[in-house]
Structure formats: C-alpha cells, structure tokens
XYZ file of C-alpha atoms in Angstrom:
425
model
C -17.625 -33.606 14.129
C -17.332 -31.876 10.737
C -16.974 -33.811 7.489
C -15.577 -32.931 4.083
C -17.297 -34.010 0.853
C -14.695 -34.118 -1.888
C -15.922 -32.905 -5.278
C -14.341 -33.512 -8.652
C -12.392 -30.362 -9.680
C -13.180 -31.242 -13.287
C -16.985 -31.724 -13.223
C -17.988 -31.096 -9.549
C -19.403 -34.620 -9.060
C -18.785 -36.540 -5.831
C -15.544 -38.519 -5.523
C -15.052 -41.922 -3.971
C -11.863 -43.547 -2.732
C -10.573 -46.574 -4.635
C -8.567 -48.856 -2.350
C -6.853 -50.691 -5.193
C -5.336 -47.600 -6.822
C -5.177 -45.423 -3.715
C -6.826 -42.594 -5.648
C -10.097 -40.695 -5.542
C -12.265 -41.594 -8.537
C -15.007 -39.634 -10.287
C -17.732 -41.934 -11.615
C -19.141 -39.149 -13.809
C -16.116 -38.166 -15.913
C -13.649 -40.924 -15.022
C -11.002 -38.592 -13.586
C -8.558 -39.829 -10.953
C -6.916 -37.702 -8.276
C -4.100 -38.181 -5.793
C -5.375 -38.199 -2.224
C -2.615 -35.830 -1.039
C -3.534 -33.250 -3.679
C -7.215 -33.307 -2.750
C -6.442 -33.060 0.969
C -4.251 -30.029 0.268
C -7.024 -28.529 -1.828
C -9.528 -28.815 1.027
C -7.084 -27.988 3.824
C -8.718 -25.829 6.473
C -7.057 -22.498 7.193
C -6.332 -21.841 10.841
C -5.049 -18.875 12.784
C -6.563 -16.054 14.786
C -5.169 -13.313 12.575
C -2.542 -10.696 13.430
C -2.555 -9.571 17.070
C -0.610 -6.933 19.006
C -0.018 -6.229 22.696
C -1.181 -2.680 23.393
C 0.572 -0.399 25.912
C -1.500 0.985 28.800
C 0.906 3.292 30.671
C -0.553 6.786 31.002
C 1.157 10.091 31.732
C 2.917 10.231 35.088
C 2.137 12.937 37.615
C 5.461 14.618 36.842
C 4.523 14.736 33.137
C 1.124 16.233 33.877
C 2.767 18.961 35.942
C 4.987 19.975 32.998
C 2.445 19.700 30.186
C -0.659 21.536 29.082
C -3.412 20.272 26.830
C -5.794 22.279 24.689
C -8.935 21.565 22.712
C -9.566 23.449 19.498
C -13.084 24.861 19.609
C -13.258 24.851 15.812
C -12.175 21.311 14.779
C -11.932 19.492 18.124
C -8.227 18.616 17.912
C -6.652 17.881 21.308
C -3.103 19.251 21.476
C -0.337 18.927 24.035
C 2.376 21.528 24.658
C 5.274 21.984 27.025
C 4.067 23.662 30.211
C 5.445 27.131 29.429
C 3.965 27.294 25.922
C 0.980 29.509 25.245
C -1.064 27.946 22.456
C -2.422 30.516 20.046
C -3.601 28.449 17.072
C -4.585 24.950 16.032
C -1.998 23.290 13.723
C -4.772 21.581 11.743
C -7.280 24.323 11.028
C -5.357 27.442 12.134
C -8.115 28.520 14.499
C -6.937 30.857 17.297
C -9.787 29.733 19.555
C -8.138 27.168 21.832
C -9.332 26.265 25.321
C -7.335 24.652 28.167
C -8.071 21.017 28.971
C -6.445 18.020 30.703
C -4.125 15.243 29.481
C -5.387 12.665 31.988
C -6.255 9.324 30.411
C -3.886 9.610 27.452
C -1.208 7.023 26.681
C 2.266 8.386 27.373
C 4.576 8.306 24.311
C 7.677 6.183 24.769
C 9.807 7.773 22.043
C 10.111 11.044 20.139
C 11.881 11.633 16.822
C 13.255 15.206 17.038
C 12.923 17.818 14.297
C 16.023 18.171 12.113
C 14.332 20.269 9.410
C 14.158 23.918 10.450
C 11.276 26.280 9.765
C 13.382 28.072 7.152
C 14.141 24.788 5.384
C 10.455 23.832 5.414
C 9.529 27.183 3.876
C 12.157 26.715 1.151
C 10.855 23.220 0.340
C 7.367 24.690 0.007
C 8.573 27.433 -2.346
C 10.602 25.022 -4.492
C 7.627 22.711 -4.873
C 5.928 25.002 -7.425
C 8.867 24.975 -9.835
C 8.723 22.770 -12.959
C 5.381 21.081 -12.231
C 3.763 20.793 -15.672
C 0.373 19.572 -14.417
C 0.020 22.109 -11.619
C -3.317 23.979 -11.814
C -2.890 27.581 -13.009
C -4.039 29.051 -9.691
C -0.739 27.799 -8.186
C 1.408 29.576 -10.776
C 1.759 32.733 -8.654
C 1.176 34.184 -5.197
C 1.897 30.936 -3.343
C 1.978 32.466 0.092
C 2.029 30.448 3.285
C -1.162 30.995 5.248
C 0.048 29.004 8.260
C 3.129 26.940 9.080
C 2.973 24.757 12.185
C 5.540 22.655 13.965
C 3.676 19.588 15.156
C 4.547 16.282 16.804
C 2.004 13.804 15.448
C 1.086 10.755 17.568
C 1.805 7.420 15.928
C 1.521 3.801 16.986
C 4.422 1.580 15.907
C 3.552 -2.081 15.345
C 5.945 -5.052 15.567
C 5.064 -8.683 14.968
C 6.195 -12.035 13.587
C 3.524 -12.886 11.015
C 2.799 -16.313 9.561
C 0.656 -17.159 6.526
C -0.489 -20.255 4.679
C -1.908 -19.698 1.201
C -3.360 -22.294 -1.168
C -3.521 -21.533 -4.890
C -5.182 -23.004 -7.951
C -2.538 -23.052 -10.673
C -2.522 -23.980 -14.353
C 0.040 -24.818 -17.008
C -1.248 -24.366 -20.545
C 0.295 -25.808 -23.704
C -1.077 -25.369 -27.216
C -0.195 -27.369 -30.336
C -1.492 -26.987 -33.873
C -1.816 -29.423 -36.763
C -3.191 -28.782 -40.238
C -6.801 -28.818 -39.081
C -6.800 -28.876 -35.271
C -5.632 -26.708 -32.391
C -5.184 -28.667 -29.168
C -4.853 -26.965 -25.792
C -3.722 -29.016 -22.808
C -4.337 -27.529 -19.358
C -2.616 -29.153 -16.388
C -4.213 -28.209 -13.050
C -2.248 -28.054 -9.787
C -2.925 -27.310 -6.154
C -0.074 -25.194 -4.743
C 0.543 -24.619 -1.036
C 2.956 -22.116 0.490
C 3.530 -21.407 4.177
C 5.961 -18.834 5.440
C 6.730 -16.165 7.991
C 7.985 -12.581 8.003
C 9.007 -10.309 10.859
C 7.925 -6.666 10.868
C 9.262 -3.814 12.980
C 8.029 -0.258 13.559
C 5.137 -0.131 11.089
C 3.806 3.411 11.711
C 0.098 4.217 11.855
C -1.050 7.781 12.452
C -3.033 8.132 15.684
C -4.664 11.461 14.810
C -8.097 11.491 13.215
C -7.503 15.014 11.869
C -4.489 14.086 9.723
C -5.432 12.129 6.592
C -3.751 8.704 6.585
C -2.764 9.280 2.953
C -0.712 12.276 4.040
C 0.886 10.582 7.049
C 1.764 7.425 5.073
C 3.216 9.502 2.233
C 5.724 11.019 4.681
C 7.264 7.626 5.475
C 9.781 6.407 6.336
C 11.222 7.840 9.557
C 14.585 6.769 10.967
C 13.527 5.371 14.343
C 17.156 4.765 15.322
C 17.356 8.527 15.930
C 14.416 8.493 18.375
C 14.961 9.625 21.962
C 12.985 8.829 25.131
C 9.964 11.063 25.647
C 10.170 13.943 28.088
C 7.997 17.074 28.303
C 11.005 19.295 27.556
C 11.231 17.858 24.024
C 7.971 19.605 23.149
C 9.299 23.051 23.958
C 8.470 25.410 21.085
C 6.201 22.864 19.397
C 2.711 21.471 19.565
C 1.961 17.787 20.011
C -1.293 16.195 19.001
C -3.006 13.965 21.547
C -3.752 10.499 20.091
C -7.487 10.408 19.448
C -7.431 7.110 17.532
C -6.530 4.294 19.912
C -4.109 1.463 19.163
C -6.909 -1.058 18.692
C -8.390 1.007 15.860
C -4.997 1.734 14.247
C -4.157 -1.970 14.481
C -6.561 -2.613 11.605
C -4.405 -0.578 9.235
C -1.201 -2.254 10.450
C -2.769 -5.682 9.898
C -3.795 -4.702 6.357
C -0.222 -3.731 5.530
C 1.248 -6.852 7.118
C -1.150 -9.131 5.242
C -0.523 -7.310 1.966
C 3.255 -7.639 2.267
C 3.396 -11.291 3.303
C 0.754 -12.232 0.716
C 2.780 -10.598 -2.058
C 6.031 -12.179 -0.861
C 4.484 -15.660 -0.805
C 2.864 -15.119 -4.207
C 6.288 -14.249 -5.645
C 7.497 -17.715 -4.606
C 4.963 -19.402 -6.923
C 6.553 -19.568 -10.361
C 6.415 -21.645 -13.532
C 2.642 -21.491 -14.083
C 0.546 -19.880 -16.792
C -2.009 -18.639 -14.271
C -2.286 -18.631 -10.475
C -5.317 -17.711 -8.366
C -5.777 -17.743 -4.601
C -8.001 -20.488 -3.245
C -7.726 -19.802 0.494
C -5.385 -18.240 3.023
C -4.906 -17.949 6.764
C -2.804 -15.690 8.992
C -1.455 -15.800 12.531
C 1.158 -13.913 14.526
C 3.213 -13.877 17.677
C 5.203 -11.275 19.548
C 2.809 -8.494 18.538
C 3.853 -5.241 20.200
C 2.679 -1.624 20.014
C 4.829 1.414 20.836
C 3.368 4.953 21.144
C 5.648 7.617 19.646
C 5.631 11.225 18.470
C 6.928 11.946 14.952
C 7.808 15.417 13.585
C 5.706 17.052 10.860
C 5.652 20.556 9.446
C 2.085 21.391 8.383
C 1.758 24.222 5.877
C -1.479 25.589 4.459
C -2.072 27.941 1.550
C -5.409 29.389 0.445
C -6.463 29.521 -3.211
C -9.863 30.815 -4.356
C -11.230 30.358 -0.859
C -10.053 26.739 -0.558
C -7.311 25.616 1.822
C -4.607 23.231 0.540
C -2.360 21.288 2.909
C 1.343 20.567 2.512
C 3.077 18.234 4.967
C 6.825 17.858 5.379
C 8.599 15.097 7.277
C 10.364 17.041 10.013
C 13.261 14.568 10.029
C 13.927 13.868 6.317
C 12.328 16.810 4.494
C 10.079 14.579 2.379
C 7.068 16.563 1.139
C 3.531 15.568 0.208
C 0.325 17.510 -0.436
C -3.306 17.426 -1.544
C -2.814 19.574 -4.658
C -4.968 18.218 -7.525
C -3.904 17.390 -11.086
C -4.953 19.766 -13.865
C -6.862 17.261 -16.022
C -6.880 19.532 -19.064
C -3.090 19.835 -19.019
C -2.760 16.087 -18.455
C -4.858 15.414 -21.560
C -2.820 17.830 -23.680
C 0.489 16.342 -22.575
C -0.801 12.825 -23.193
C -2.171 13.736 -26.604
C 1.073 15.477 -27.510
C 3.183 12.481 -26.519
C 0.889 10.134 -28.431
C 0.942 12.278 -31.569
C 4.708 12.724 -31.440
C 5.495 9.026 -31.116
C 2.849 8.131 -33.687
C 4.206 10.658 -36.181
C 7.820 9.593 -35.795
C 6.855 5.915 -36.017
C 4.793 6.451 -39.159
C 7.629 8.409 -40.780
C 10.133 5.647 -40.067
C 7.774 3.006 -41.464
C 7.277 5.105 -44.587
C 11.017 5.485 -45.115
C 11.633 1.739 -44.812
C 8.528 1.021 -46.902
C 6.780 -0.963 -44.164
C 3.792 1.343 -43.705
C 0.569 -0.642 -43.337
C -2.440 -1.113 -41.096
C -0.744 -3.829 -39.040
C 2.497 -1.901 -38.457
C 0.553 1.298 -37.707
C -1.436 -0.544 -35.047
C 1.806 -1.645 -33.376
C 3.147 1.922 -33.474
C -0.173 3.137 -32.029
C 0.166 0.781 -29.068
C 3.701 2.040 -28.397
C 2.457 5.635 -28.681
C -0.340 4.953 -26.172
C 2.105 3.389 -23.700
C 4.449 6.367 -24.123
C 1.592 8.809 -23.482
C 0.557 6.973 -20.321
C 4.156 6.935 -19.052
C 4.597 10.656 -19.720
C 1.390 11.614 -17.896
C 2.168 9.250 -14.991
C 5.626 10.782 -14.628
C 4.238 14.317 -14.607
C 1.586 13.379 -12.035
C 4.342 11.875 -9.895
C 6.055 15.291 -9.833
C 3.077 16.665 -7.901
C 3.935 14.439 -4.914
C 0.263 13.860 -4.140
C -0.548 12.014 -0.932
C -1.393 8.326 -1.363
C -1.772 5.259 0.831
C 1.026 2.700 1.141
C 0.176 -0.718 -0.308
C 2.105 -2.752 2.238
C 4.838 -2.689 4.859
C 7.890 -3.748 2.829
C 10.012 -0.957 4.357
C 9.522 -2.475 7.816
C 10.452 -6.109 7.170
C 13.294 -7.274 9.359
C 16.455 -8.599 7.727
C 15.934 -11.955 6.057
C 12.542 -11.257 4.499
C 10.231 -14.192 3.854
C 11.116 -17.535 5.426
C 9.304 -20.343 3.581
C 8.267 -23.243 5.773
C 6.225 -25.239 3.251
C 6.528 -25.357 -0.526
C 4.233 -27.964 -2.061
C 3.069 -28.284 -5.688
C 0.672 -31.150 -6.326
C -0.716 -32.207 -9.708
C -4.501 -32.561 -9.877
C -5.581 -33.453 -13.407
C -5.175 -32.573 -17.065
C -7.911 -31.273 -19.338
C -7.618 -31.234 -23.129
C -9.611 -28.997 -25.468
C -9.609 -29.405 -29.255
C -10.763 -26.794 -31.737
C -10.973 -27.190 -35.486
C -9.126 -24.476 -37.363
C -11.238 -22.733 -39.947
C -9.769 -22.220 -43.393
C -9.936 -18.455 -42.985
C -7.684 -18.686 -39.891
C -5.219 -20.900 -41.759
C-alpha cells in the first residue's frame, strides 16, 4: 500500500497533523495548512489517456474487382485508382515509373469528400498566389510554370472522442505596498483544481507518409457534411493514395491535439491570479472512434533552380498552402523600414510637443519594434506557408468545455520586505 509524505510548500520540511486545530503543522517554519488543500495538492492523477476504437473492415471482393493499385518505383507511394484508369505518374514525385500491385490488406474508406474545385480553378489559384507577396524570393517573380498538377484523394483517419481532464495548478496572488523606507510584497499561494470534459468530432490526421503533416493540416478544415459513401466509381479520373500510416500511429497526433485543446480550455477557466503554473494533469476518454476517409487535394509542383516546390490546394474549399520559403533579406528590410518610419514619426511628434527625451524615445522605440514585428509577421502570413495546427478547436462539438470540478484552495501566505534605497526614492 502506497503512502504520501506531506511536505511544507513553504520550506519543504515534513508536516504533522494537529488534532486540536485540524490542520497540518510545520515544526520548522510554523506554517499551518488546511488538510483539504494539501490533499488536493497531492491528489493522484488517474486515467489511461485518450483511446480510440480502430476500424478493421478491409476492401470487399467487389471493390477489389473494380480497383487497381500501383507502387511508385521512385518514392514507394502506393496509389489506388478506379479500375479503368491507367496510371502514368506518381502524384507525389511525378515519376512515370509505376508498377501494378494489389490492394489486399488495406482498410476500406467509409466516406469520400468529392472534388468541387476544378483543375482550371486550381491552376488559377496557383497563378494568383504570386501576386502581391512582398517577401517572396526573387526566383518566384517570373516563369512560375506548373511542372505537375495531380488530382489526388488523400487517405485520412477521422477521430471522435469524449475527452476528460483533471489539472492541478499552483497559483499565486501578489500584492505590493510601499512606505517611506520599505517595500512589502505579500504572496498568497493557492492550489487550484479543475476537471472538465470536451467532445471532439472528425479530427483529421493524414494517413500518408509522403504528404507532410504540416501541409495536410494547413488545408483544414473540410466540410464532412458533404461526404458521400465510398465506392470505386468515385475515384474515376483521379488517383487515391493507399493509407501507409495506420490508425494506431495517427492516433498519437489526434491525442496531442485533443490534449492541447482541452488543456487550453481548462486553463482559460483559471482567472484572478498573478501567476498560474501546472502541477499535474491526467486525461481519459470514452467513445473513441476512428473513421477512414478520402479527402480531395490538388498537388502542384514547380521547379526553381533545380529544386521542386510543392503547392497543395484543398479540393473542396480552394484553400492553398505551400513550402515556399521567406526571403530573409526582404524581411529584414521591411522590418527595418517599419521601425525607422515609426521611430522617425514618433521622434518628430515628441519634438513638436517638446517632450523629446531619453525616456520618451525608449517608449517610442518599443512601439516601433512592435510595429516592425507586426509588419513582418503580416507579410510572412501572406506566403501561406504550411504549419502544424496547435489543437483541435475546430472539431469541438457544440457546448465546448463542461466543467465538472472548480476548486480553489488557499495554502499559505509569504511576506517579503525590502528596504528602499535612497537612490530609488
């Protein structure tokens, strides 16, 4: 049987229970603590984490008869096409060397989101991308020809679950007072407990190892209400990637996003403190479900100075992302220009109102730095570079966070005094 040795939060000495006062006492520093607060502080976190039920249904014999699968000899991608399609190139690397293979053993998709963006629309989105991008490297200023454009159904796993979390925080409230000679800071320490649940639906995780997760997550969201049941005929005229990352592996990414979202939502419920830090947390779930689907993506590549750059377009919404880099030299010049402009205008205004001084110039400099950062960040955002999603807020079911426990318990107060030097006064 395990035991818990309670330590003084103030000095880390052992605590003993005093029957007369009903409190835990520290013989070393004389502090007293409520039993409930200390029990909450040392509460064990339980839960087996976030779990999902994985589908196992493979392709039916009728599906196999209508589908063909190919392996790219260059990059290894396994692709599925409608039975009458002749595959001539790989949608990932563009290689024309594709060999027939089988689809046996794969998990049959349940749903497909059809393409609503045409090839002509995808080409136009690609062409329009290069207009007005101030931080675009110079090699993209002309001759932006499409090397390959591919209509691809990408395999995804959709994750649903009802997630539960309990998080314990160390929290502080600080108050400072000053007299003629002394500055006194009082720090009140609390143990804060929050428990709550959130329901998630259709969190997508890309099941293809060839497509960078940053690209696939940057194409979100898809409208799954427009999905239709899978049938081989849907793939006519397109290629479909075979899932080569199984649900168990993709589950890790879904769990990360679930934990990130529920952790942030619970943290937002802790207010009124000067500082809050996590002490411990635990997660559990129920109703975890996985659905295999195919989602539409236009993959476009262009070659610059011997290097291939990838553009991906959501085949349903037209949202575009890419791996085009930022021109760092241009970013510096734009940042420096913004800083100089704001600094110059600020200094001129201070001069006119006769408030020009080192202190006021420092304030203007801080504003100029913030303005420069905002300008550069905005221009980088225009490039639509692929990036990972922090959480799964777009997939929270209606109602959001449901708090089950909201407990704030006072621990102790610590006072610090500092003599104010004459120079400070």
